[in-house]
Amino acid sequence: MIRTEELLLNVGPQHPSTHGVFRIIVKLDGEVITEATPVMGYLHRGTEKLAENLNYTQIIPYTDRMDYVSAMTTNYVLCHAVETMMGLEVPERAEYMRLIVMELQRVASHLVWWGTYLLDIGAMSPFLFAFRDREIIINLFNELCGARLTYNYMRVGGVKWDAPPGWIEKVRDFIPYMEGKLDEYHRLVSGNEIFLARIKGIGKYDAQTAIDYGLSGANLRSTGVDWDLRKAKPYSLYSRFEFDVPLGKNGDCYDRYLIRLEEIRQSLRILKQAVEQFPSSGDVMGKVPRVIRPPAGELYVGIESPRGEIGCHIVSKGKAEPYRLKFRRPSFVNLQILPKLLVGETMTNLITILGGIDIVVGEVDC
Amino acid sequence: MSDEKEKELNRQEQAEAQPGEQEAEPKGEAPAAEPAAEAQPAEAAPSEPAAAAPAAEPTAKVSAAAPSEPAAAVDPEREAKLKAAAEARAARAAAKAAAESAENAEAAAVDPEREAKLKAAAEARAARAAAKAAAEGGDGGSGEAAAVDPEKEAKVKAAAEARAARAAAKAAAEGDAAPAEPKQPSPKQPQLDEAVALIRAQVGDDAIEEAYINELNGHLPTLVLKAERLLACAELLKTQESQDYSYLRNLSGVDYETHLETVYHLVSLKSGSDLALKVKADRENPQIPSVVSVWHTANWNEREVYDLLGIHFPGHPDLRRIMMPDDWVGYPLRKDYEPLDPEV
Amino acid sequence: MGAWLEETLTWGNALLFFLWGVILLAIVLGFVTYAIFFERKVIGWMQYRIGPNRVGPWGLLQSVADIAKLLIKEDTIPRKADRVLFILAPALAYVPAFAVLAVIPYTQNLYFADINVGLLYYVALSGISTIAIVLGGWASNNKYALLGGMRSAAQMISYEVPLVISVVGVIMMSGTLNLRSIADQQGDWFWQWNFIPQIIGFVVFVIAAVSELNRTPFDLPEAESELVAGYHVEYSGFRFAFFMLTEYVYVYAIAALTTVLFLGGWHAPFPFLTWVPGIIWFLLKFSFIVFFLFWIRATLPRIRVDQLMGLGWKVLLPVSILNVFLTAVYLELFVK
């Protein structure tokens, strides 16, 4: 009696390519996936519930741990939301500091993505190259706030620490260095035949689907939808800078790859301008009441994190603690399209597609 | 006892971190323990936080300071506001200490179980909430009512009352806010009017419960919709050329204690205009139709809201828990959530 | 050595054979130890790292320490595994890997067995290791292992075909399957080595050989990022060491085979360099092949299963057959 059964395979929660404790239950027919069910929550820490008993400054460290690959942007979205609510004025120097660290963070985050994505695909060396260059940014942050990953750098009304002497110069030196390295990355990887064969045309979707699924960041722009919150709904000082929003055409992993690398270049462009314009003196902390107490009401703001739109929805009752704090996490929303993309793909493409979405599990689970 | 004092000190410091909610002072001697909530001018304390800080009393002496309370009770009436805040704080601390010791005594007498501390805290909270209601409503009568409350020692009811009081406070606050709104016509008013008119015409007059501009959020036009009409409105807002809200940015659920609410933040990728939708649901059997058929983004978001707030979304293709384990009991983001196993 | 094989088997001869075997084993183990060290160092340098540098001078004893660790590690066998096959698989993988080394000639005079069908012997025995890998994957009762084992079976069978056919050209040119004769017939100028006239066969052979070795970019049976560790995911300690050993012994074997078949074995690249002992030349060429394998490991991403199959059957096989055809035409027209 021969009986054919589908193979039920648990990919994760501990698996080298799920980038954390994330699990996908796949039904396999041979190596072809017939059904995929993502299971998450292994890293759910109840940040939103915890936040209801903390005052706003105390919540900032929690945001570090949400998207730990891009803690600066998560820092910013909370501070930005509270500042908008209270109508606080942030000193220019502080805003420049924020913008510089956010763009550096975007570069660092994309470097992590680039390295790990290639590691997923089986190329080992780019990972180490990417981390070597990311290390420079991490050291810059370390110099700034004494932490390498969870910075807790921003505060409502400004930033906690001013740039130490010589810091801006180091950022300035980093820009041409990174531009050179970016060219090297392209030479090293972007033309590799095996690599192209692995990612071209994989994980394809069209613009309509992307919008319907609420994708954001490179996932949305790879379909050609021109939607970058830095341009579409300018926050911080982004309206002062010249930069392009790289767009794709085909909505496949290859386009997402190119967009992310191009975003590094655009971030460097912004950084270059920001470093030039950086005010030589000034406060880094605005006039903020001792107890931060946004007026009663509610507010939603979204900013462009390296992974897409990260948003913060605050319901305040006029207290020092938020009544309800909800984060719109791009990784969580972007991940929704995964089951749809996986059907009919092989196990190998599971890794390619999942990596291409670029998730951080800390953010998925929040 | 010194432990408790230390805790009291902590709590007091926490309370000081949020001055100006209400100021309570005991009227009589310690055994009577009637912390009457005085309707202090709520704006006095926040304007003088710096001045108030140095006046922090060494709390070890709080109970000793209690007998001198009559003076404190008189002070706020005639002295400057600056001093009033400091005094009132001392008074409040004393009141709490008094209330607690009284509670301890009574609990020992009536209730052999030593849960006094917890209950005292609950009562203090109830008193504070009532006081706040009084302060915001500007109603002297309710202040007295609040003063009576702790006497009754309705321990189980304390939380419910606090909630009611808060709701009342909210109502009062809203009553205040309402007349202020028409002052400046919002730049987004036409957009709101257009959406309202469209929905009224296409879906029905009863679909919109309320339409207003959320000025805090950059004049965000906000519609409060009836749950049963949500799907039709959503469909209309997405497909209608002039609206084109094809992108659901965010979906949140909020527990307002009186009711539950979901909020949908929409944006049109073409025009860049924003819109927020809100739908209310009752707490007992919350049901809001799923919008997955309109915006697929809602899928996991609704699951998350279901998981954490317990709102059901009829029409959802796969409504399961998403963050918590499947066998979890309760909805953690609800305000009255008590973990089944407090150790977890 | 060949002469002893002719003699009747006595206790003395048997002991001698055994000692030779032990010596070869020691050499191979030494090679494996330092190949791993070398690989880690080379890849480390390519990735701006230092590589192992803690155990012993310059980290030379790192691999020794690793092996020692593996030997004293607990030997776990999953409860639901097929015990017999699970235990059998690593041994079954290793024995053919070691056995194929018998036919490799190092110099004109240094060799172990001079078999007329040496090449066939190599190909036939190395095929057995595939079975061991499938067995290991199956017996582990683990889905990743099973997938890895299946991939491995598909891959090794697919690539064995072009591997063998690509060598046919060399066999036709030399007219023998004896590895020593094949190496011997290549001349003292480097363009007389087989890799120039048999360039198509050489390229196909190298690609197929890398695939046979399950090394990057064809390391799908292990595929760290997809299948966690593939067929040996459940193995630990000594049994895992055996799989690793097999892998590196095959590296040794393939590097030696490539040297013999295509790179002129012990021949010097120029006649005026013949004063350098042949073994040196052999080792140099051999080391270059080994280095090449490590080099591509640090460079290339992994290929996908369907692409792997497509490459094997749709590209390598036709090309290798074409090579046979072209060689035949050449031999018919110019040599006869």
mmCIF file of C-alpha atoms in Angstrom, chain A residues 22 37-42 44 48-49 52 84-86 208 210-217 220 225-227 229 232-233 290-291 293 295-303 309 312-313 315 317-329 331-333 335-339 364-366, chain B residues 16-19 21 46 49-50 53 132 166 170 212 214 216-218 220 238 246-258 261 263 265 267-270 272-274 278 292-301 303-305 308-309 318 320 322-324 331-337:
data_model
loop_
_atom_site.group_PDB
_atom_site.id
_atom_site.type_symbol
_atom_site.label_atom_id
_atom_site.label_comp_id
_atom_site.label_asym_id
_atom_site.label_seq_id
_atom_site.Cartn_x
_atom_site.Cartn_y
_atom_site.Cartn_z
ATOM 1 C CA PHE A 22 9.415 33.262 13.941
ATOM 2 C CA THR A 37 0.937 29.480 7.819
ATOM 3 C CA PRO A 38 3.045 31.993 9.692
ATOM 4 C CA VAL A 39 2.951 31.696 13.450
ATOM 5 C CA MET A 40 4.231 34.532 15.536
ATOM 6 C CA GLY A 41 4.114 35.841 19.036
ATOM 7 C CA TYR A 42 7.202 34.131 20.374
ATOM 8 C CA HIS A 44 5.574 39.249 22.084
ATOM 9 C CA GLU A 48 1.647 48.256 24.268
ATOM 10 C CA LYS A 49 0.263 47.019 27.563
ATOM 11 C CA GLU A 52 0.014 52.081 29.552
ATOM 12 C CA THR A 84 3.151 66.725 17.650
ATOM 13 C CA MET A 85 0.501 66.180 20.248
ATOM 14 C CA MET A 86 1.931 68.709 22.646
ATOM 15 C CA GLN A 208 -2.481 46.775 -6.575
ATOM 16 C CA ALA A 210 0.979 45.698 -2.552
ATOM 17 C CA ILE A 211 -1.412 48.513 -1.714
ATOM 18 C CA ASP A 212 -4.152 46.118 -0.777
ATOM 19 C CA TYR A 213 -1.849 44.360 1.649
ATOM 20 C CA GLY A 214 -0.700 47.670 3.042
ATOM 21 C CA LEU A 215 2.935 46.996 2.241
ATOM 22 C CA SER A 216 5.327 49.825 2.796
ATOM 23 C CA GLY A 217 8.953 50.652 2.341
ATOM 24 C CA LEU A 220 5.778 48.760 -1.814
ATOM 25 C CA VAL A 225 4.386 53.004 -6.215
ATOM 26 C CA ASP A 226 6.051 56.265 -5.320
ATOM 27 C CA TRP A 227 5.275 56.419 -1.627
ATOM 28 C CA LEU A 229 6.744 59.195 3.858
ATOM 29 C CA ALA A 232 4.826 62.142 0.805
ATOM 30 C CA LYS A 233 4.272 63.433 4.310
ATOM 31 C CA ARG A 290 9.119 68.393 33.601
ATOM 32 C CA VAL A 291 6.295 65.938 33.296
ATOM 33 C CA ARG A 293 1.601 65.191 29.580
ATOM 34 C CA PRO A 295 -3.422 66.919 26.057
ATOM 35 C CA ALA A 296 -6.399 64.598 25.976
ATOM 36 C CA GLY A 297 -7.110 63.353 22.522
ATOM 37 C CA GLU A 298 -5.607 60.998 20.046
ATOM 38 C CA LEU A 299 -3.113 61.066 17.272
ATOM 39 C CA TYR A 300 -1.509 58.876 14.676
ATOM 40 C CA VAL A 301 1.768 59.656 12.966
ATOM 41 C CA GLY A 302 3.785 57.496 10.658
ATOM 42 C CA ILE A 303 7.376 57.849 9.566
ATOM 43 C CA GLU A 309 5.919 52.950 7.597
ATOM 44 C CA CYS A 312 2.439 55.463 16.488
ATOM 45 C CA HIS A 313 -1.140 55.835 17.609
ATOM 46 C CA VAL A 315 -4.723 57.914 22.866
ATOM 47 C CA LYS A 317 -6.318 61.257 28.591
ATOM 48 C CA GLY A 318 -4.088 64.113 29.561
ATOM 49 C CA LYS A 319 -2.061 61.955 31.893
ATOM 50 C CA ALA A 320 1.640 61.314 32.020
ATOM 51 C CA GLU A 321 1.009 57.807 30.765
ATOM 52 C CA PRO A 322 -0.652 57.050 27.475
ATOM 53 C CA TYR A 323 -4.140 55.663 27.743
ATOM 54 C CA ARG A 324 -3.477 53.482 24.755
ATOM 55 C CA LEU A 325 -0.359 53.253 22.684
ATOM 56 C CA LYS A 326 -0.363 51.308 19.477
ATOM 57 C CA PHE A 327 2.496 50.894 17.107
ATOM 58 C CA ARG A 328 1.996 50.208 13.469
ATOM 59 C CA ARG A 329 4.927 47.956 12.772
ATOM 60 C CA SER A 331 7.434 44.195 9.608
ATOM 61 C CA PHE A 332 4.143 42.936 10.956
ATOM 62 C CA VAL A 333 2.078 44.426 8.171
ATOM 63 C CA LEU A 335 4.682 39.964 6.565
ATOM 64 C CA GLN A 336 1.012 39.423 5.804
ATOM 65 C CA ILE A 337 1.707 38.892 2.162
ATOM 66 C CA LEU A 338 4.072 36.007 2.875
ATOM 67 C CA PRO A 339 1.559 33.103 2.800
ATOM 68 C CA VAL A 364 6.556 41.743 14.216
ATOM 69 C CA ASP A 365 5.690 40.640 17.699
ATOM 70 C CA CYS A 366 6.133 43.962 19.456
ATOM 71 C CA GLU B 16 3.987 63.994 42.898
ATOM 72 C CA ALA B 17 5.199 63.184 39.479
ATOM 73 C CA GLN B 18 1.673 63.946 38.387
ATOM 74 C CA PRO B 19 0.610 66.875 40.463
ATOM 75 C CA GLU B 21 -5.024 65.887 39.640
ATOM 76 C CA PRO B 46 1.142 72.054 36.896
ATOM 77 C CA PRO B 49 5.950 72.075 39.509
ATOM 78 C CA ALA B 50 9.405 73.469 40.073
ATOM 79 C CA ALA B 53 9.441 70.230 44.288
ATOM 80 C CA LYS B 132 -10.878 64.568 39.776
ATOM 81 C CA ARG B 166 -13.511 58.779 35.105
ATOM 82 C CA LYS B 170 -14.423 62.594 30.407
ATOM 83 C CA TYR B 212 -15.213 65.965 13.482
ATOM 84 C CA ASN B 214 -9.045 65.913 15.096
ATOM 85 C CA LEU B 216 -4.346 67.463 17.583
ATOM 86 C CA ASN B 217 -3.464 65.181 14.749
ATOM 87 C CA GLY B 218 -2.834 67.793 12.099
ATOM 88 C CA LEU B 220 -7.299 64.788 10.729
ATOM 89 C CA LYS B 238 -11.971 53.008 -1.180
ATOM 90 C CA SER B 246 -7.008 52.567 -0.978
ATOM 91 C CA TYR B 247 -4.331 52.280 1.688
ATOM 92 C CA LEU B 248 -5.074 51.334 5.258
ATOM 93 C CA ARG B 249 -2.206 52.667 7.264
ATOM 94 C CA ASN B 250 -3.173 51.502 10.663
ATOM 95 C CA LEU B 251 -5.875 49.688 12.522
ATOM 96 C CA SER B 252 -5.996 50.043 16.279
ATOM 97 C CA GLY B 253 -8.377 48.929 18.927
ATOM 98 C CA VAL B 254 -8.933 50.981 22.044
ATOM 99 C CA ASP B 255 -10.660 50.062 25.243
ATOM 100 C CA TYR B 256 -12.443 53.161 26.511
ATOM 101 C CA GLU B 257 -13.913 51.296 29.470
ATOM 102 C CA THR B 258 -17.375 52.497 28.561
ATOM 103 C CA GLU B 261 -13.458 51.161 19.607
ATOM 104 C CA VAL B 263 -9.762 53.141 14.590
ATOM 105 C CA HIS B 265 -6.279 55.358 9.605
ATOM 106 C CA VAL B 267 -4.605 57.515 3.330
ATOM 107 C CA SER B 268 -5.016 58.102 -0.344
ATOM 108 C CA LEU B 269 -1.782 57.357 -2.133
ATOM 109 C CA LYS B 270 -2.802 59.659 -4.972
ATOM 110 C CA GLY B 272 -2.095 62.124 0.094
ATOM 111 C CA SER B 273 -5.169 63.069 2.114
ATOM 112 C CA ASP B 274 -5.857 61.283 5.352
ATOM 113 C CA LYS B 278 -13.887 54.984 14.147
ATOM 114 C CA VAL B 292 -10.516 42.391 5.202
ATOM 115 C CA SER B 293 -12.537 42.229 2.013
ATOM 116 C CA VAL B 294 -11.827 45.908 1.459
ATOM 117 C CA TRP B 295 -8.273 46.283 2.703
ATOM 118 C CA HIS B 296 -6.331 43.108 3.111
ATOM 119 C CA THR B 297 -4.055 44.918 5.538
ATOM 120 C CA ALA B 298 -6.770 44.523 8.106
ATOM 121 C CA ASN B 299 -6.345 40.777 8.250
ATOM 122 C CA TRP B 300 -3.635 40.399 10.844
ATOM 123 C CA ASN B 301 -4.432 43.725 12.421
ATOM 124 C CA ARG B 303 -6.564 39.327 14.515
ATOM 125 C CA GLU B 304 -4.339 41.334 16.793
ATOM 126 C CA VAL B 305 -7.234 43.456 17.991
ATOM 127 C CA LEU B 308 -5.637 41.645 22.686
ATOM 128 C CA LEU B 309 -9.008 43.372 23.043
ATOM 129 C CA ASP B 318 -9.313 33.409 9.902
ATOM 130 C CA ARG B 320 -7.550 33.365 15.637
ATOM 131 C CA ILE B 322 -2.064 35.921 16.789
ATOM 132 C CA MET B 323 0.259 37.102 19.536
ATOM 133 C CA MET B 324 -0.918 35.239 22.611
ATOM 134 C CA TYR B 331 -7.850 39.943 26.493
ATOM 135 C CA PRO B 332 -4.702 41.585 27.809
ATOM 136 C CA LEU B 333 -5.171 45.087 26.475
ATOM 137 C CA ARG B 334 -8.523 45.565 28.151
ATOM 138 C CA LYS B 335 -8.314 47.927 31.027
ATOM 139 C CA ASP B 336 -9.916 45.505 33.463
ATOM 140 C CA TYR B 337 -7.742 42.593 32.409
#
